[in-house]
PDB file of C-alpha atoms in Angstrom:
ATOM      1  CA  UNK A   1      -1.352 -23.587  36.776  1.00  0.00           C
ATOM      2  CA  UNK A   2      -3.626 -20.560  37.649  1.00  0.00           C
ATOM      3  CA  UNK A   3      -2.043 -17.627  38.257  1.00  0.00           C
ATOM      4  CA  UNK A   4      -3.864 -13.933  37.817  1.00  0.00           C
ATOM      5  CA  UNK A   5      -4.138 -14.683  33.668  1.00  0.00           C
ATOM      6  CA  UNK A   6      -6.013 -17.585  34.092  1.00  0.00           C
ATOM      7  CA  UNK A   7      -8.105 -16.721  36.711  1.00  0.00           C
ATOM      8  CA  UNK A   8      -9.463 -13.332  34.887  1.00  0.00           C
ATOM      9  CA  UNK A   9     -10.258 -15.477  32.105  1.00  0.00           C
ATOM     10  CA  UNK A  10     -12.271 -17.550  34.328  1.00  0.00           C
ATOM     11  CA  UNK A  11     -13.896 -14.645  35.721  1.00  0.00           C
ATOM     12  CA  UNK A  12     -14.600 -13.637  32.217  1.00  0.00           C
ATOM     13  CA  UNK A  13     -16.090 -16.939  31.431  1.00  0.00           C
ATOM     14  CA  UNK A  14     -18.308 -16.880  34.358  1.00  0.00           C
ATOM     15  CA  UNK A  15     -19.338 -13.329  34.366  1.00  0.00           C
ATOM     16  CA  UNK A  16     -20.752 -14.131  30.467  1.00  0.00           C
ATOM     17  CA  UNK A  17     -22.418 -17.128  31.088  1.00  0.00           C
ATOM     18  CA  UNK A  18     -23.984 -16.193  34.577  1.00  0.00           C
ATOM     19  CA  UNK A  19     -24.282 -12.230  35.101  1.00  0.00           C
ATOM     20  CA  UNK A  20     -27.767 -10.490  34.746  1.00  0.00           C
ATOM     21  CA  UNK A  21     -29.569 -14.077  35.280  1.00  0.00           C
ATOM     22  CA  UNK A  22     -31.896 -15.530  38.031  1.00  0.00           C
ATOM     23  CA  UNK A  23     -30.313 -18.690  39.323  1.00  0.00           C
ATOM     24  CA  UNK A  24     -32.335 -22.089  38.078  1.00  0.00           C
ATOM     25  CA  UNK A  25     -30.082 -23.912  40.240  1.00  0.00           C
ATOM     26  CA  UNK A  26     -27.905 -23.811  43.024  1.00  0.00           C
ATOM     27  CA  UNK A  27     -25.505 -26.425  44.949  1.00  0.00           C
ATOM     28  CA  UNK A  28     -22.716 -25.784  47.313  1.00  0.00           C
ATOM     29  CA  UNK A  29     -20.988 -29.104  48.277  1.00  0.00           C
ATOM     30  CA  UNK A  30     -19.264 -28.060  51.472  1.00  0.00           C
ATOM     31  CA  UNK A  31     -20.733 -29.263  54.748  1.00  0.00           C
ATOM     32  CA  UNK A  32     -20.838 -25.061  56.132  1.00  0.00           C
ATOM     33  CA  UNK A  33     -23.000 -24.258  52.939  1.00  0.00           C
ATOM     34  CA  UNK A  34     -24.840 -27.605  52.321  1.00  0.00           C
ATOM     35  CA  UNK A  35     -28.269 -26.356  53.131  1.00  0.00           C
ATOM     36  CA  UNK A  36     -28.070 -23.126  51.138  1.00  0.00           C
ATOM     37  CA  UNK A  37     -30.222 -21.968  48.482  1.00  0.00           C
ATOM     38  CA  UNK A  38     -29.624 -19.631  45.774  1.00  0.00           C
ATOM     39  CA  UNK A  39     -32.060 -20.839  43.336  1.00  0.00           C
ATOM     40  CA  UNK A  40     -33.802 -17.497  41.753  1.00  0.00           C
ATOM     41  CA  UNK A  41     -31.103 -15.048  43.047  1.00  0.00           C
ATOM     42  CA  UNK A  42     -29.474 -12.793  39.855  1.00  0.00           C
ATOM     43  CA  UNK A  43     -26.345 -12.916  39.450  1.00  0.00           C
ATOM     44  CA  UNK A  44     -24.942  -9.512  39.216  1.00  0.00           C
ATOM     45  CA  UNK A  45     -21.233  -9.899  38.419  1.00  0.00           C
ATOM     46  CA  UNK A  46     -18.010 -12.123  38.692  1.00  0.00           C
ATOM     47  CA  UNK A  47     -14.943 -10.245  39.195  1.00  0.00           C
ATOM     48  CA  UNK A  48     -11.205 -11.561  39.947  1.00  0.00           C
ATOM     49  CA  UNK A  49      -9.181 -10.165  42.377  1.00  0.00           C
ATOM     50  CA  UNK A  50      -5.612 -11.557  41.814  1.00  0.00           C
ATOM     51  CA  UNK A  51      -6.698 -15.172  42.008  1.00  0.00           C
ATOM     52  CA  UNK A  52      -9.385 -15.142  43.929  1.00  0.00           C
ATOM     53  CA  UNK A  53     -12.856 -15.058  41.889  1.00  0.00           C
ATOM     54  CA  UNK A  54     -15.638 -12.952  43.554  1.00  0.00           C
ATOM     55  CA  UNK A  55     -19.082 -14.085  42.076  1.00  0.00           C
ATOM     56  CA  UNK A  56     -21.670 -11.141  43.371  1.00  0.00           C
ATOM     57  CA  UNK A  57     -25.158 -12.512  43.671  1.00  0.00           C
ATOM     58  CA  UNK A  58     -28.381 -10.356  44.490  1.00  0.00           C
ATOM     59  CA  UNK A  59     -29.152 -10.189  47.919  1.00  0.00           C
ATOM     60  CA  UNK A  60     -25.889  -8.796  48.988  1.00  0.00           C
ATOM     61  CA  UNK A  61     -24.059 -12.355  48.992  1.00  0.00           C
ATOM     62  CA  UNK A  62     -20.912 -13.234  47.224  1.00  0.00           C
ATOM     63  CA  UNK A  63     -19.525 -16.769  46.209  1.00  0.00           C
ATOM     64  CA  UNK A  64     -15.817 -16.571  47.393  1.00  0.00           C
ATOM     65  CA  UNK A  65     -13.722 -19.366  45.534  1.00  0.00           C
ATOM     66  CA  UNK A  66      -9.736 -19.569  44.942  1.00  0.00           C
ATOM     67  CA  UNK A  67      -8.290 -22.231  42.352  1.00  0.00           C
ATOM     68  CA  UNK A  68      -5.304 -22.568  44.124  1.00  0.00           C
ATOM     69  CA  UNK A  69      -3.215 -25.174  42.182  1.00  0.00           C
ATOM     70  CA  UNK A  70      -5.441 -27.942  40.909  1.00  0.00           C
ATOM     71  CA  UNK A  71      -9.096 -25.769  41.051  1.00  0.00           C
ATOM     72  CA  UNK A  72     -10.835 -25.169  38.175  1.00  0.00           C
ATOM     73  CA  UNK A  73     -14.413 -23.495  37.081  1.00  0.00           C
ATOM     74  CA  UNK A  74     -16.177 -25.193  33.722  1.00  0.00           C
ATOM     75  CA  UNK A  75     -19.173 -23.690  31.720  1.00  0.00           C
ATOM     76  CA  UNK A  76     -21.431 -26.240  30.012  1.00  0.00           C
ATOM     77  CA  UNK A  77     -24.482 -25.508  27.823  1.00  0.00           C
ATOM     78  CA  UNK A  78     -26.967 -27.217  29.594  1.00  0.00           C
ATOM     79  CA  UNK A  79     -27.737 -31.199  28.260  1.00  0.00           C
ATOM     80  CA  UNK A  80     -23.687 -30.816  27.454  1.00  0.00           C
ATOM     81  CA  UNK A  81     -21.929 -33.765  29.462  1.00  0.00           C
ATOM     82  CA  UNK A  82     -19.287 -32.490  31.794  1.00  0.00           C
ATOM     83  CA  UNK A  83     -16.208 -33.354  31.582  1.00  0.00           C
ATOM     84  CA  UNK A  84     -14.593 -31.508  34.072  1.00  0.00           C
ATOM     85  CA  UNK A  85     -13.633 -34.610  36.236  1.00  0.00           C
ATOM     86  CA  UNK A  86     -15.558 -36.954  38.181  1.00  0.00           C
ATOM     87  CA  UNK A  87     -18.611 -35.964  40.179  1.00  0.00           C
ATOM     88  CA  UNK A  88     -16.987 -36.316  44.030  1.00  0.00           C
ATOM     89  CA  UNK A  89     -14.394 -33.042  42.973  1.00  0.00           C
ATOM     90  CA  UNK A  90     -17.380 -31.027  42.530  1.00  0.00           C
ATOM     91  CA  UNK A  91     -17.605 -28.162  45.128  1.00  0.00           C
ATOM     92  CA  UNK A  92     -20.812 -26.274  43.666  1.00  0.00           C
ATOM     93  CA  UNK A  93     -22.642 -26.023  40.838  1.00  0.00           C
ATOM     94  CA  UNK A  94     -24.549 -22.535  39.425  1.00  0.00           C
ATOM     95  CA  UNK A  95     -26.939 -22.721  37.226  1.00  0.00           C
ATOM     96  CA  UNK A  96     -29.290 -20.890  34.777  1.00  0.00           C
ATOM     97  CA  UNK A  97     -32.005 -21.442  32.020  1.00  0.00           C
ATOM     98  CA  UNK A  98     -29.324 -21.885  29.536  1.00  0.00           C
ATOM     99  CA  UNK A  99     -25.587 -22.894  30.753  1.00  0.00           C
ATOM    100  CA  UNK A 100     -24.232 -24.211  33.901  1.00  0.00           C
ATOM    101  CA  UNK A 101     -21.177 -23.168  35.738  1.00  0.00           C
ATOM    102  CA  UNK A 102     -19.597 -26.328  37.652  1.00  0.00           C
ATOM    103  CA  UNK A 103     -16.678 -25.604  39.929  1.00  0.00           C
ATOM    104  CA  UNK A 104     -13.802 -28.319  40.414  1.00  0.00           C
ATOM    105  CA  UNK A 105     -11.470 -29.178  43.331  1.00  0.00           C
ATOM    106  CA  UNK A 106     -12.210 -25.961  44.707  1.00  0.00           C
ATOM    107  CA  UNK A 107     -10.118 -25.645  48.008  1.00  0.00           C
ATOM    108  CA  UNK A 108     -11.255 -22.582  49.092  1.00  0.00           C
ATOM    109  CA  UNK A 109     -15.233 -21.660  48.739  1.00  0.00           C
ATOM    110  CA  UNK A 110     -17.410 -19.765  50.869  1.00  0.00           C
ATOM    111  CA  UNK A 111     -20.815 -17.900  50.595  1.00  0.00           C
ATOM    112  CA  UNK A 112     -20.124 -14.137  52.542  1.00  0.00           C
ATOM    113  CA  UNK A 113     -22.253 -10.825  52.396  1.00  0.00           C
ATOM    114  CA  UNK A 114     -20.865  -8.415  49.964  1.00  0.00           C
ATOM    115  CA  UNK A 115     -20.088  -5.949  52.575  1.00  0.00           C
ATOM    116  CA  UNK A 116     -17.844  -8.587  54.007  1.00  0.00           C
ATOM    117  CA  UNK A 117     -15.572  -9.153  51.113  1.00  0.00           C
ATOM    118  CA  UNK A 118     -12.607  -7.490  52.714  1.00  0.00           C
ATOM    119  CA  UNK A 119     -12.379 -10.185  54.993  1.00  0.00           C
ATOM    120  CA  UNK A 120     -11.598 -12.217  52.172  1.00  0.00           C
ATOM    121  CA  UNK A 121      -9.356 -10.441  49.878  1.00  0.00           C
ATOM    122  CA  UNK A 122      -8.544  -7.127  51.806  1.00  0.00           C
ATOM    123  CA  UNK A 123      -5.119  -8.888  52.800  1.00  0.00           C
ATOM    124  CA  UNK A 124      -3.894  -8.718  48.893  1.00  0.00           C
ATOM    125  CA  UNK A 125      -1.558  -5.737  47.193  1.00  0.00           C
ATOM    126  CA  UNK A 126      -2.062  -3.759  44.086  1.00  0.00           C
ATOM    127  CA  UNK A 127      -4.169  -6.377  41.548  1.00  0.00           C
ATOM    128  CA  UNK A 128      -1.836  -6.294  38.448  1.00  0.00           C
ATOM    129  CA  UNK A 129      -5.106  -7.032  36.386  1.00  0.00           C
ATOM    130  CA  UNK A 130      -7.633  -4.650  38.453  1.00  0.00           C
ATOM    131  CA  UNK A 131      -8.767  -1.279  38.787  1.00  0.00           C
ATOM    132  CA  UNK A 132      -6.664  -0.675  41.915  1.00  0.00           C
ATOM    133  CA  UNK A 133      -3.039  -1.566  40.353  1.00  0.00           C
ATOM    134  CA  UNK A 134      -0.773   1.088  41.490  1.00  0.00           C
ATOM    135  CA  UNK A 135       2.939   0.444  40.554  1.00  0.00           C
ATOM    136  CA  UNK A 136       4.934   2.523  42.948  1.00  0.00           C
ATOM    137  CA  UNK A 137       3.181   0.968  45.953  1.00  0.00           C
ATOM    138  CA  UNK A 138       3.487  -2.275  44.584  1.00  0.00           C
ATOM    139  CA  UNK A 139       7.220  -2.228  43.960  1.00  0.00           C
ATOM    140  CA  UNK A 140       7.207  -0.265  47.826  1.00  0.00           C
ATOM    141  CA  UNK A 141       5.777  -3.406  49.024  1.00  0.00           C
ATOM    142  CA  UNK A 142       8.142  -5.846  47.478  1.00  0.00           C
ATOM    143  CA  UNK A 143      11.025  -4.229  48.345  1.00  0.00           C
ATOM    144  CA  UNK A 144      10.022  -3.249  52.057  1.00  0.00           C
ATOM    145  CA  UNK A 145      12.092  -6.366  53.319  1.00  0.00           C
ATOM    146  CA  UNK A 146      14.952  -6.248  52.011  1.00  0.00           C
ATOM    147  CA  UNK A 147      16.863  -9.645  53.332  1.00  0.00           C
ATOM    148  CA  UNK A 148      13.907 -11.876  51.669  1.00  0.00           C
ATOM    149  CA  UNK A 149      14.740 -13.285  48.441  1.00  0.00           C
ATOM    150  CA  UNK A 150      13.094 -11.789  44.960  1.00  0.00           C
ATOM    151  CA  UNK A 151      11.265 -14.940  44.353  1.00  0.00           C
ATOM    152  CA  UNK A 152       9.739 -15.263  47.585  1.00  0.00           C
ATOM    153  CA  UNK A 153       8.875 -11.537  47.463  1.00  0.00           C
ATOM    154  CA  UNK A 154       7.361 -11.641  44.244  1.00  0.00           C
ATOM    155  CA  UNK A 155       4.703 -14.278  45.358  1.00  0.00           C
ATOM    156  CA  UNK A 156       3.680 -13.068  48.454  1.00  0.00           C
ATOM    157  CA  UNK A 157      -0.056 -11.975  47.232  1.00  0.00           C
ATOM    158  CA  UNK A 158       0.288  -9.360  50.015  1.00  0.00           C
ATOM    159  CA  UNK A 159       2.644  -7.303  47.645  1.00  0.00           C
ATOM    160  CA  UNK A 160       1.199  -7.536  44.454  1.00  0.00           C
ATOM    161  CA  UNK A 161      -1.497  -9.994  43.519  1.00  0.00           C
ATOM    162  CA  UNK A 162      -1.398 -11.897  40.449  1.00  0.00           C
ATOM    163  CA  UNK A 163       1.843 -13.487  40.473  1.00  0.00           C
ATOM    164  CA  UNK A 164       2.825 -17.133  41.089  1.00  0.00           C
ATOM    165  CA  UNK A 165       5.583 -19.942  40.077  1.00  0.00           C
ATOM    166  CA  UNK A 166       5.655 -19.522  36.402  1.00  0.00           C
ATOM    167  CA  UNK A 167       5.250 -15.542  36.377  1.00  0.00           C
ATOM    168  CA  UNK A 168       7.978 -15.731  39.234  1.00  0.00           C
ATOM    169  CA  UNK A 169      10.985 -17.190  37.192  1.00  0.00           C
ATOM    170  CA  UNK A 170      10.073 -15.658  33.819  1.00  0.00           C
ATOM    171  CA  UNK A 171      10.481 -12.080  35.233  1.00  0.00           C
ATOM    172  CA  UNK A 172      13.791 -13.239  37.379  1.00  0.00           C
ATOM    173  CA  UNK A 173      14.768 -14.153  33.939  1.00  0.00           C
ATOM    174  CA  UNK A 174      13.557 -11.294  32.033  1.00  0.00           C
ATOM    175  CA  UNK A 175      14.833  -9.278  34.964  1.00  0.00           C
ATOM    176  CA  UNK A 176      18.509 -10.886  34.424  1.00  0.00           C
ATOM    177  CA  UNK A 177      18.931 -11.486  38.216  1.00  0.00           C
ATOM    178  CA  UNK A 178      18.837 -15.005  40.440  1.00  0.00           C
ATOM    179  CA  UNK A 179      15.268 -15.446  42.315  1.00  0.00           C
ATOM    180  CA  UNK A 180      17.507 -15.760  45.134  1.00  0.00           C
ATOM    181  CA  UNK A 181      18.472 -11.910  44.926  1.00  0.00           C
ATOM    182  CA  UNK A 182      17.911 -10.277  48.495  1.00  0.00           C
ATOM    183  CA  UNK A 183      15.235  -7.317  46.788  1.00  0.00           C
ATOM    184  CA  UNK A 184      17.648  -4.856  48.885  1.00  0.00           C
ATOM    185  CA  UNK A 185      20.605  -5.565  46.442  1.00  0.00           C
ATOM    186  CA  UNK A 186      18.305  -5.681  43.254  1.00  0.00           C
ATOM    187  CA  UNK A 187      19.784  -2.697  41.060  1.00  0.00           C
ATOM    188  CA  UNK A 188      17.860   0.516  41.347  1.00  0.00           C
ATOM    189  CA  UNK A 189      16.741   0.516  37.438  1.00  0.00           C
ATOM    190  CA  UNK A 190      15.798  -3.088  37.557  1.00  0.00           C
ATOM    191  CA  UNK A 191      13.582  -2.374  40.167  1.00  0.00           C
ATOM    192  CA  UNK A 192      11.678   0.543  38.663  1.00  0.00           C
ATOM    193  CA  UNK A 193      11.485  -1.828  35.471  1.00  0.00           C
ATOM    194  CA  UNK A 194       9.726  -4.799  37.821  1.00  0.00           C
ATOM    195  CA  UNK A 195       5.741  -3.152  38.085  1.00  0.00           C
ATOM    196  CA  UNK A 196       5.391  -2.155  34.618  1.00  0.00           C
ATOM    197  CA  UNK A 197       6.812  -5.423  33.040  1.00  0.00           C
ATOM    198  CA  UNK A 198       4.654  -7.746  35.289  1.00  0.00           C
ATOM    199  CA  UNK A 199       1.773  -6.169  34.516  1.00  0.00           C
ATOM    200  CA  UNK A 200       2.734  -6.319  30.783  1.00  0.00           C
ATOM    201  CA  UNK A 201       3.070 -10.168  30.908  1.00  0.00           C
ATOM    202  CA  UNK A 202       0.036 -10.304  32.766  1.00  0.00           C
ATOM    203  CA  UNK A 203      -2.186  -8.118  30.655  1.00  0.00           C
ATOM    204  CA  UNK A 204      -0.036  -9.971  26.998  1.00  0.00           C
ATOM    205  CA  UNK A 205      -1.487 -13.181  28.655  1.00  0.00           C
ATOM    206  CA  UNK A 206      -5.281 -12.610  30.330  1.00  0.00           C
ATOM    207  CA  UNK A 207      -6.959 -13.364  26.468  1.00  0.00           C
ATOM    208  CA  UNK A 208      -4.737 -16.565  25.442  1.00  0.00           C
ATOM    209  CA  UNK A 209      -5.073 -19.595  25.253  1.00  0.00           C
ATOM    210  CA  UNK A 210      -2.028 -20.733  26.165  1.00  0.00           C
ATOM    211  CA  UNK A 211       0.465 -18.607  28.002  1.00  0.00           C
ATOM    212  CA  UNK A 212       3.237 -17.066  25.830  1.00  0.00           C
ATOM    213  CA  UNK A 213       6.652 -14.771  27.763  1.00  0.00           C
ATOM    214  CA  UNK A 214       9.041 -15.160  24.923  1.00  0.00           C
ATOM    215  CA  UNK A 215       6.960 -14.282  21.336  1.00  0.00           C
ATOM    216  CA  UNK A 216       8.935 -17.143  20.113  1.00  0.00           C
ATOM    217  CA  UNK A 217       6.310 -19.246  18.220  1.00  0.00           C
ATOM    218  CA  UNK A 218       6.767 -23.333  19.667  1.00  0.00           C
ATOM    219  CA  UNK A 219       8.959 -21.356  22.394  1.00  0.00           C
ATOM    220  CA  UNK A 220       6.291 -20.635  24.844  1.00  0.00           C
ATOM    221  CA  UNK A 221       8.008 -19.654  28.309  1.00  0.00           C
ATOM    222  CA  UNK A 222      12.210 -18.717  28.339  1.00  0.00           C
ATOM    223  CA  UNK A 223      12.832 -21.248  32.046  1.00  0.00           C
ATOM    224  CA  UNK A 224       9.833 -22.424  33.510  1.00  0.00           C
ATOM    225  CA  UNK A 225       9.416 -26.008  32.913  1.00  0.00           C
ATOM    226  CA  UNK A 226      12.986 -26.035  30.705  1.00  0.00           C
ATOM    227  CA  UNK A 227      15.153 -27.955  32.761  1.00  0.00           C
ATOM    228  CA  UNK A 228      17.734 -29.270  31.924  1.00  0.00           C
ATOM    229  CA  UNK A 229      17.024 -27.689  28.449  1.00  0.00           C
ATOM    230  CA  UNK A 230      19.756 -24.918  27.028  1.00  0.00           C
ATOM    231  CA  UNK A 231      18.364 -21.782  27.667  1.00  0.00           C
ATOM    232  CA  UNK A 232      17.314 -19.717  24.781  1.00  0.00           C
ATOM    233  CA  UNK A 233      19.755 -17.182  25.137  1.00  0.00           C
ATOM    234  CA  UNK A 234      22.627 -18.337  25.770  1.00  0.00           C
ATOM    235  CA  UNK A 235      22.758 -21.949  25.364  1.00  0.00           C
ATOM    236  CA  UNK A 236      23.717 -22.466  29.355  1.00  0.00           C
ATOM    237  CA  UNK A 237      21.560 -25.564  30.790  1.00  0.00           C
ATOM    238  CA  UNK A 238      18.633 -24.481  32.517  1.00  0.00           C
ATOM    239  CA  UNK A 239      18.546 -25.541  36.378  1.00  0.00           C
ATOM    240  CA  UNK A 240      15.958 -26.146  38.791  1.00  0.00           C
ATOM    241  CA  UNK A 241      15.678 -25.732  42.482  1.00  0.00           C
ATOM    242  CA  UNK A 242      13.266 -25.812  45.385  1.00  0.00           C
ATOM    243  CA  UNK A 243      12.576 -22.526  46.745  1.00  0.00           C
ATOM    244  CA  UNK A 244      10.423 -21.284  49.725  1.00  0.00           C
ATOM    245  CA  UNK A 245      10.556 -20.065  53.415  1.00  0.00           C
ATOM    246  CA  UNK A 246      10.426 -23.516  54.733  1.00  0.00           C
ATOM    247  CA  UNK A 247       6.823 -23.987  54.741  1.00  0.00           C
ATOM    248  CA  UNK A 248       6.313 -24.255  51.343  1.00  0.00           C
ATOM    249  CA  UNK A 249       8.918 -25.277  48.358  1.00  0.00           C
ATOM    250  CA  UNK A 250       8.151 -23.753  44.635  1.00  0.00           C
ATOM    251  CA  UNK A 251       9.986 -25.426  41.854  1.00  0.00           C
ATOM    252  CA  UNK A 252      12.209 -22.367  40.487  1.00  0.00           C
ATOM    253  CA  UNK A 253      13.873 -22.481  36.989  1.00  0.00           C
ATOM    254  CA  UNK A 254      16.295 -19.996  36.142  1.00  0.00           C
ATOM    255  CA  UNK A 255      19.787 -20.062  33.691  1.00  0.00           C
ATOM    256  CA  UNK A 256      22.796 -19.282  35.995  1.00  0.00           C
ATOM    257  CA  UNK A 257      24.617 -17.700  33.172  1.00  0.00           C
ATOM    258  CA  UNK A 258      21.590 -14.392  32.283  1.00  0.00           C
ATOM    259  CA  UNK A 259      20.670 -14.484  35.798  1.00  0.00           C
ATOM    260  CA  UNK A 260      23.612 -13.966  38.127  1.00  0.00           C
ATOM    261  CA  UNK A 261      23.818 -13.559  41.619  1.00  0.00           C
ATOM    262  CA  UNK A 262      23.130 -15.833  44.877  1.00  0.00           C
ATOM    263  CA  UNK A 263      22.446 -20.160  43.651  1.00  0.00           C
ATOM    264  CA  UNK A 264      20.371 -22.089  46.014  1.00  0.00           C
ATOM    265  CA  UNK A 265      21.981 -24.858  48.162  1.00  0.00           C
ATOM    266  CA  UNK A 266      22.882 -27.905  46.899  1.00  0.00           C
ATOM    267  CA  UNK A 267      20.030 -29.699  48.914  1.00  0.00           C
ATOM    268  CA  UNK A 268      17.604 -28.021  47.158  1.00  0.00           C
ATOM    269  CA  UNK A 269      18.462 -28.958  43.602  1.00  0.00           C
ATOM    270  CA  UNK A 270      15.883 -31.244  42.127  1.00  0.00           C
ATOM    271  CA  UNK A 271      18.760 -32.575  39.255  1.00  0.00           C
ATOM    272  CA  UNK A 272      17.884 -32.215  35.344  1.00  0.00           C
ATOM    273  CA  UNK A 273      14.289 -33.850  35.442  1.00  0.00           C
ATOM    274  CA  UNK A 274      11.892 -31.455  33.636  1.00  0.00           C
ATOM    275  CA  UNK A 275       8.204 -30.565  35.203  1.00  0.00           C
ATOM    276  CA  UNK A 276       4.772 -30.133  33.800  1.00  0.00           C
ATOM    277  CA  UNK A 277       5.717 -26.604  31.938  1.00  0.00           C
ATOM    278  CA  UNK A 278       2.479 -24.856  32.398  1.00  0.00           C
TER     279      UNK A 278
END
């Protein structure tokens, strides 16, 4: 699932393979961009802003792509097979002399000037992985509604960018409060703990392989994916829940016992089947 870890690692990978080269090849498979032609452009950088990728070409263009849930960017040496998935998911393809960079299922991708880029990401808070993190506004933003729940708060890309469903119930759970916490009645020194711990997991995470909240070794993640699992705390069963504004439902794990406070309704308990954990 990419959240702001995984999509600075993808950045990384893309910014290796492609920056400081003329393009060799160049294919944007979306009907707005189908006729355009990067071929012998540099690339000058690929930078992630929360988890939207920025790939900076010369010219003053930039490739805008987000992974959302199922997206994905590959890097192949070139005569490598891809393996990626099957050619109709591919969305564009970026080539060089020497490697290839082949984008997946990407649901958002569009070609903008550089100048423009605001339009794109200017909407997002404090990157939790970028130059421009800056706690105290962050945690201003989250908690500048106070009647919306923690979990719903702590998504919202508009308040701090980097976060989504898994990063959401591990810090609920490493917070010791319910994701369905109104932020206004989230205790004063668990608040001021919320920036600096985020960006801890976040920054722990953005080199491995596979993502690791616990330091437990074969323990990866303390709730996310767990249920109906004892938690590894206390022992307590861990639950799971639908949670969103109505417009869109996350799956939320989180132990009742460590994590007191408001429950979800009863409709929106999914009973003790487990999901895909990461």
């Amino acid at each position: 699932m990419p959240e702001g870890d995984t999509v600075w690692q993808a950045a990384k990978r893309l910014h290796t393979a492609l920056a400081g080269k003329p393009l060799t090849r160049s294919d944007l498979r979306v009907p707005k961009y189908a006729t355009a032609d990067l071929t012998g452009r540099t690339v000058l950088d690929v930078t992630a802003r929360g988890k939207h990728l920025l790939t900076r070409i010369e010219g003053g263009l930039t490739l805008h792509s987000h992974l959302r849930m199922d997206g994905a960017w590959k890097v192949y040496a070139n005569g490598r097979r891809w393996t990626g998935g099957p050619s109709h998911q591919i969305r564009v393809i970026l080539g060089t002399a020497d490697q290839t960079a082949v984008g997946y299922r990407l649901p958002v991708l569009e070609l903008l000037r550089t100048a423009d880029e605001e339009r794109a990401v200017g909407h997002l808070g404090p990157d939790l992985l970028g130059p421009d993190w800056d706690p105290e506004r962050a945690l201003a933003n989250v908690l500048a509604d106070p009647d919306r729940t923690l979990g719903e708060a702590l998504l919202d890309q508009r308040n701090l960018a980097g976060i989504g469903n898994v990063y959401k119930c591990e810090l609920c759970f490493l917070l010791g409060v319910s994701p369905w916490l109104p932020v206004g009645a989230l205790p004063a020194e668990r608040a001021a703990k919320l920036p600096e711990l985020a960006k801890r997991l976040l920054e722990a995470n953005r080199d491995r392989p596979i993502r690791m909240t616990t330091g437990r070794s074969g323990q990866a993640l303390f709730v996310y994916g767990r249920a109906p699992r004892p938690c590894l705390r206390c022992g307590t069963s861990i639950r799971l829940a639908d949670q969103g504004d109505g417009s869109r439902e996350r799956p939320t794990y989180w132990c009742p016992h460590c994590q007191p406070g408001p429950a979800p309704s009863p409709r929106t308990h999914r009973g003790s089947r487990p999901l895909t954990t990461n």
